[in-house]
Short mmCIF file of C-alpha atoms and ligand atoms in Angstrom, two decimals:
data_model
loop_
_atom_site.label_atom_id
_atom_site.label_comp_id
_atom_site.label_asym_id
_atom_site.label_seq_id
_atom_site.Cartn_x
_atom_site.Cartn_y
_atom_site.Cartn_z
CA UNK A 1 2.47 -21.48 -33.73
CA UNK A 2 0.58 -22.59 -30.40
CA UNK A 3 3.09 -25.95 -30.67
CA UNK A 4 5.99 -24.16 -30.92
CA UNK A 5 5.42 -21.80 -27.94
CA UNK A 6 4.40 -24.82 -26.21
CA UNK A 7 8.21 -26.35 -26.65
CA UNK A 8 9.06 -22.61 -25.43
CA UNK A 9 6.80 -23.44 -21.93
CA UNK A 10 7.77 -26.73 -21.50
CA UNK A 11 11.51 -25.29 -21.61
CA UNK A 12 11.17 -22.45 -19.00
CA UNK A 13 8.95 -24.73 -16.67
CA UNK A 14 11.62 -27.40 -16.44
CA UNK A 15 13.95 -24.72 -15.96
CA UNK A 16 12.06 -23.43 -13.04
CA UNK A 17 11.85 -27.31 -11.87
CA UNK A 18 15.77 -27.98 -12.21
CA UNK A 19 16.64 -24.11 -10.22
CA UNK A 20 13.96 -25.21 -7.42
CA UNK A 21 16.64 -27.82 -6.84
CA UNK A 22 19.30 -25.30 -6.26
CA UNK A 23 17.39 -22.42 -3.99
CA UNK A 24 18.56 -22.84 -0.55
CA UNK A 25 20.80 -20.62 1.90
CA UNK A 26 23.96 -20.10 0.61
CA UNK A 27 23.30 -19.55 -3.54
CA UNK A 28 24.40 -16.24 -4.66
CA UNK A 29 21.30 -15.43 -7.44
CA UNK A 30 24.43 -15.35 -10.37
CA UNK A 31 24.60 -19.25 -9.81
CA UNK A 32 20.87 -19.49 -10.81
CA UNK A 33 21.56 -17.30 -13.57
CA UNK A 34 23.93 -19.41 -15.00
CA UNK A 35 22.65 -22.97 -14.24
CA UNK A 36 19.24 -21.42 -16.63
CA UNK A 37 21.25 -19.99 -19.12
CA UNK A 38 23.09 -23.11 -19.64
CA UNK A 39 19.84 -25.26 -19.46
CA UNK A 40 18.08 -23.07 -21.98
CA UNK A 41 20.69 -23.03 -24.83
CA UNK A 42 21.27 -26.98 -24.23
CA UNK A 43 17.52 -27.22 -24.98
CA UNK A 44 18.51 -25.05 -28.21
CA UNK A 45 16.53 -22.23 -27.41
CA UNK A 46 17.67 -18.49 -26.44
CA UNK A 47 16.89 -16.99 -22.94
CA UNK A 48 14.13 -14.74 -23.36
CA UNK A 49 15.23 -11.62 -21.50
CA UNK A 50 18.91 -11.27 -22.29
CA UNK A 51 19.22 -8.16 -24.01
CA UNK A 52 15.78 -7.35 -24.53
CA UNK A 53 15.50 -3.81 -23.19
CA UNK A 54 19.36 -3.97 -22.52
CA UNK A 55 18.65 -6.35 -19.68
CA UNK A 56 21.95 -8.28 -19.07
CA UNK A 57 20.72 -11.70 -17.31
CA UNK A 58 18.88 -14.68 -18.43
CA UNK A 59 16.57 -14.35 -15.07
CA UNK A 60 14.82 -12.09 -13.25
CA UNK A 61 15.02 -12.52 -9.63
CA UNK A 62 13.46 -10.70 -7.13
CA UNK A 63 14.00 -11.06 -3.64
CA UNK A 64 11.35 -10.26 -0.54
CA UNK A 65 10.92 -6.91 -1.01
CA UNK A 66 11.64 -6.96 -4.50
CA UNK A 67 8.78 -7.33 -7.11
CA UNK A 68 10.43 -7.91 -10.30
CA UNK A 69 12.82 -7.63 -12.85
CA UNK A 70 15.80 -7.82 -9.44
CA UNK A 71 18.90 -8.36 -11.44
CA UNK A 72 21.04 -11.52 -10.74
CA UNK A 73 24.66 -10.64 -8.68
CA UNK A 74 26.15 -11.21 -5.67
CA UNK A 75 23.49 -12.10 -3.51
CA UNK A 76 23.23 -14.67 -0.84
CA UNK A 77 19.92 -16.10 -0.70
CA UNK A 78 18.83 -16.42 3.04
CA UNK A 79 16.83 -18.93 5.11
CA UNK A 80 13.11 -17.26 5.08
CA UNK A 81 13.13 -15.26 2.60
CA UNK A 82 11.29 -16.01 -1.12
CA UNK A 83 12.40 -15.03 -4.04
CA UNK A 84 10.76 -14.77 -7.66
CA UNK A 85 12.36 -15.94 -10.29
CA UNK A 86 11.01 -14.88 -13.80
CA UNK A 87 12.68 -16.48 -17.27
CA UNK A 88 11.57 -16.58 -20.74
CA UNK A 89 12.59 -18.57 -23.86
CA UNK A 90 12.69 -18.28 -26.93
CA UNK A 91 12.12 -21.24 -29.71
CA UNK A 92 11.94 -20.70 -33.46
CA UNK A 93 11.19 -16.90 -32.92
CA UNK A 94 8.66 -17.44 -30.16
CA UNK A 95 8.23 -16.78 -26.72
CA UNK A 96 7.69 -19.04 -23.34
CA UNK A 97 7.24 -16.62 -20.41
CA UNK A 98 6.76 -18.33 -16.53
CA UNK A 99 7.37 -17.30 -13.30
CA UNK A 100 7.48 -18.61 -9.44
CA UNK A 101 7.80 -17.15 -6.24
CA UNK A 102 9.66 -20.11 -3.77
CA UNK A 103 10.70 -20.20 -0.22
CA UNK A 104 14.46 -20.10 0.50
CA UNK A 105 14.31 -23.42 3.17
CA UNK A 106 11.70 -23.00 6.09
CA UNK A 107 9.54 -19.98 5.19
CA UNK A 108 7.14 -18.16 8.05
CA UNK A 109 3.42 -18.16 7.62
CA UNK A 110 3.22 -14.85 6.52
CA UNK A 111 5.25 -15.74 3.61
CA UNK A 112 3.49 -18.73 2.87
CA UNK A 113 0.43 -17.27 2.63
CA UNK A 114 1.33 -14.52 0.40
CA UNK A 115 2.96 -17.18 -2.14
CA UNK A 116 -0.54 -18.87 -2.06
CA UNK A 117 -2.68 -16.16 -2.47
CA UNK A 118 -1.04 -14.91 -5.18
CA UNK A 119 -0.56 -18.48 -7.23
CA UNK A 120 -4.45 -18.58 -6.66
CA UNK A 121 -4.92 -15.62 -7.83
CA UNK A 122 -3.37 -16.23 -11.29
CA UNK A 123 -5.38 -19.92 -11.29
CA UNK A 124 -8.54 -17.61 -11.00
CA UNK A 125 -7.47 -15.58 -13.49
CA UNK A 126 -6.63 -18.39 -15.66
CA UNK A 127 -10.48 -19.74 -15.31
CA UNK A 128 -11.87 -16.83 -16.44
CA UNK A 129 -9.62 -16.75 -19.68
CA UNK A 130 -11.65 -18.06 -21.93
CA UNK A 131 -13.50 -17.29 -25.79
CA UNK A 132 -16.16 -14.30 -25.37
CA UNK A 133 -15.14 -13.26 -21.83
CA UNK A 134 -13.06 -10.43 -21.38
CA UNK A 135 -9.58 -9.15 -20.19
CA UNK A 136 -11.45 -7.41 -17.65
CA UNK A 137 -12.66 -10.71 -16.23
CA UNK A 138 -9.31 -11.96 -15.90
CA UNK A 139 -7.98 -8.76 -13.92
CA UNK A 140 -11.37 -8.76 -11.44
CA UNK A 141 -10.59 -12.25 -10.32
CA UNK A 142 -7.01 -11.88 -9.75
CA UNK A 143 -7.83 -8.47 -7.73
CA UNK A 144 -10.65 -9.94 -5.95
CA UNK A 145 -9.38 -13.05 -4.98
CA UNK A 146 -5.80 -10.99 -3.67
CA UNK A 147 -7.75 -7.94 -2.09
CA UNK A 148 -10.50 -10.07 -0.47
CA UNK A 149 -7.82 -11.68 2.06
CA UNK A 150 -5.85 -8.51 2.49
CA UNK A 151 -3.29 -8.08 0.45
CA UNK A 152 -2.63 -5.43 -2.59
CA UNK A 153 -2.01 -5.72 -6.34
CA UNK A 154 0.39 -4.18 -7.88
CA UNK A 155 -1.27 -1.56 -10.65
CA UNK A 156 2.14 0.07 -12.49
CA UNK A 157 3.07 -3.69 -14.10
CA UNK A 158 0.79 -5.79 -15.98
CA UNK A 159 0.38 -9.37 -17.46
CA UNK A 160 0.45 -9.09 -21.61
CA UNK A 161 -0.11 -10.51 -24.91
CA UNK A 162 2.72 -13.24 -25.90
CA UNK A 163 3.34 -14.60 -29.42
CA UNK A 164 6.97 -13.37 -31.86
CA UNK A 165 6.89 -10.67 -29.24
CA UNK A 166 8.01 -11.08 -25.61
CA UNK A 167 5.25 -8.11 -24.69
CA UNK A 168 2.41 -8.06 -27.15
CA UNK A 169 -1.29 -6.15 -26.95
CA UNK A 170 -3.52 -6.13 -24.92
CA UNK A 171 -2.30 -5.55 -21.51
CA UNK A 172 -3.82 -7.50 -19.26
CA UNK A 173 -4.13 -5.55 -15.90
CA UNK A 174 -4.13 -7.17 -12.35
CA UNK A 175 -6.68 -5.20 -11.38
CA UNK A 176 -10.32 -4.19 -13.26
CA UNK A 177 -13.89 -4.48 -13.89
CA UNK A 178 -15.78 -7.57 -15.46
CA UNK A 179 -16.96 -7.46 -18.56
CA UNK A 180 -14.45 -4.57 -19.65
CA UNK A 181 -11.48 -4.70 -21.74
CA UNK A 182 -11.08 -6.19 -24.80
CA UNK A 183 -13.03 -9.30 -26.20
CA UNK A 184 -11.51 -13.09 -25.50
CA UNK A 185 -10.68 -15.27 -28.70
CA UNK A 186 -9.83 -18.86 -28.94
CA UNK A 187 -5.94 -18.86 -30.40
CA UNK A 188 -4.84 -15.90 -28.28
CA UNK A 189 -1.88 -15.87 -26.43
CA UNK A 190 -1.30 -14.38 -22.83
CA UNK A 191 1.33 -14.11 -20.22
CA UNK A 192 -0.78 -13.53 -16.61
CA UNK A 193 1.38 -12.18 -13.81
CA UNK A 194 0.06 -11.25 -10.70
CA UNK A 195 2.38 -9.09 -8.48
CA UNK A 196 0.76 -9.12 -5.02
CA UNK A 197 2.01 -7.43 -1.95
CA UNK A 198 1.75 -7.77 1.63
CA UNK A 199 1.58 -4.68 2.58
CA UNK A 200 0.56 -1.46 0.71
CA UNK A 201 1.16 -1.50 -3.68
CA UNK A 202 3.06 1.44 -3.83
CA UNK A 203 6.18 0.42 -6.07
CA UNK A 204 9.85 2.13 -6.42
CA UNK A 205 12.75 1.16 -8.84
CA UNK A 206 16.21 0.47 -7.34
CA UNK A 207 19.47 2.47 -7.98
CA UNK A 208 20.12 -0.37 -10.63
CA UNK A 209 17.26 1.10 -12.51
CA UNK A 210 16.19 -2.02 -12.94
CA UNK A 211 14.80 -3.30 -9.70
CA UNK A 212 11.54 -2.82 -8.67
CA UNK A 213 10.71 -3.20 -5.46
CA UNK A 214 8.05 -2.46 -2.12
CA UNK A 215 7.79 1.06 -1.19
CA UNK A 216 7.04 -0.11 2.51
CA UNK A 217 9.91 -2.84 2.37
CA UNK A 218 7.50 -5.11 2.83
CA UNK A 219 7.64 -8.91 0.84
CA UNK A 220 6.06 -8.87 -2.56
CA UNK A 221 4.97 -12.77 -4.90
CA UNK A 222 5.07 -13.20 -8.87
CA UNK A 223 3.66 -16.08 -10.25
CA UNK A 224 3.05 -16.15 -14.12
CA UNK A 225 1.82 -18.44 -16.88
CA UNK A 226 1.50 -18.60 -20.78
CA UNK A 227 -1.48 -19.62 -21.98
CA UNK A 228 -3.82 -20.05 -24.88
CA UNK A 229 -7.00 -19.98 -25.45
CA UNK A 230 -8.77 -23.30 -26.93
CA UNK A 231 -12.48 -23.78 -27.80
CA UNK A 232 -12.39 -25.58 -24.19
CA UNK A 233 -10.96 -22.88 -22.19
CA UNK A 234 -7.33 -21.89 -21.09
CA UNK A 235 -4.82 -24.61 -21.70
CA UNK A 236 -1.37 -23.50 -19.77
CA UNK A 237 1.47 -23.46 -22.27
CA UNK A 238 4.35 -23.15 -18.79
CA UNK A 239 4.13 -26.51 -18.04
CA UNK A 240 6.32 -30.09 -18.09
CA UNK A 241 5.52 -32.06 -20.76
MG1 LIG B 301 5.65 -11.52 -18.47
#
């Protein structure tokens, strides 16, 4: 099973690797939508997220302000902004779920920091998945490691178990207390998502119903991986390769 999700990562990483080609001012987020979908099926796999939940895209993408789950349209992607774009896959009945936040051409500090913080927060997270820890040690890292350098976590959304199912048990919070939460077991399967904000984590959904985004307007990061859990720790499944 692991080996088939793992054709289901390497798929929605090289996707992410082909649209980072392609995310500069001037793309309207449709364009990326398309170039994935039509990467994904040539790999002969099925996008993840179309029509799961009645959710009509292939990505996710979330710009600034936005958190996740931004619906792909008419929008022009700026110089400065980032923007998250989330994409699963589906091979033989499983799931590959992976997400980046990237900078639309030169980015400001501010944003760059925020897209660091929050890819190191999943990596800590990611060391602490392993075989008799517990979720709860996975959700302290990411918080401490995001709160520690002032920024907030987002508590309403939450990284999840990932196997025939896109969202599986247990939830795996972005926030918690060590040693809580269920028990860690070598052959599991998680999706890790940190949603980290610069400014307060107070969330709102978008007239599209769809659209999350900052209640104080202010930019939000998603990075996630799939991963498993080995006898030597977490081995990421999102990867080239
Ligand atoms: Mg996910």
């Amino acid at each position: 099973e692991v080996d088939i999700m793992k054709k289901a990562g390497r798929i929605v990483c090289d996707t992410l690797c082909l649209l980072e080609e392609y995310i500069k001012p001037g793309i309207e987020t449709i364009e990326l939508d398309l170039i994935a979908e039509k990467y994904i099926v040539s790999q002969g796999a099925i996008p993840g997220f179309k029509g799961m939940y009645g959710f009509p895209a292939t990505l996710c993408i979330s710009v600034e302000d936005e958190v996740v789950h931004g619906l792909p349209g008419n929008r022009v992607l700026k110089e400065g902004e980032i923007v998250g774009i989330d994409v699963g896959s589906i091979v033989d009945g499983y799931y590959g779920d992976h997400a980046r936040t990237f900078p639309v051409g030169e980015i400001d500090e501010e944003h760059k920091q925020l897209l660091n913080v929050t890819q190191e927060s999943l990596m800590k997270g990611i060391e602490q998945a392993v075989d008799g820890n517990r979720i709860g040690d996975i959700s302290n890292a990411i918080q401490l490691h995001s709160e520690n350098q002032g920024y907030s976590v987002v508590t309403e959304l939450v990284g999840h178990g990932i196997g025939t199912n896109l969202h599986e048990d247990p939830q795996i919070p972005n926030f918690g207390v060590k040693g809580e939460g269920p028990k860690i077991k070598e052959g599991m399967c998680f999706a890790i998502e940190p949603m980290i904000n610069l400014g307060t984590p107070d969330i709102l959904t978008k007239s599209d119903n769809w659209t999350i985004c900052t209640a104080d307007g202010k930019p939000s990061a998603h990075f996630e991986h799939t991963i498993t859990i080995t006898k030597n720790g977490a081995e990421i499944l999102t990867k080239n390769g």
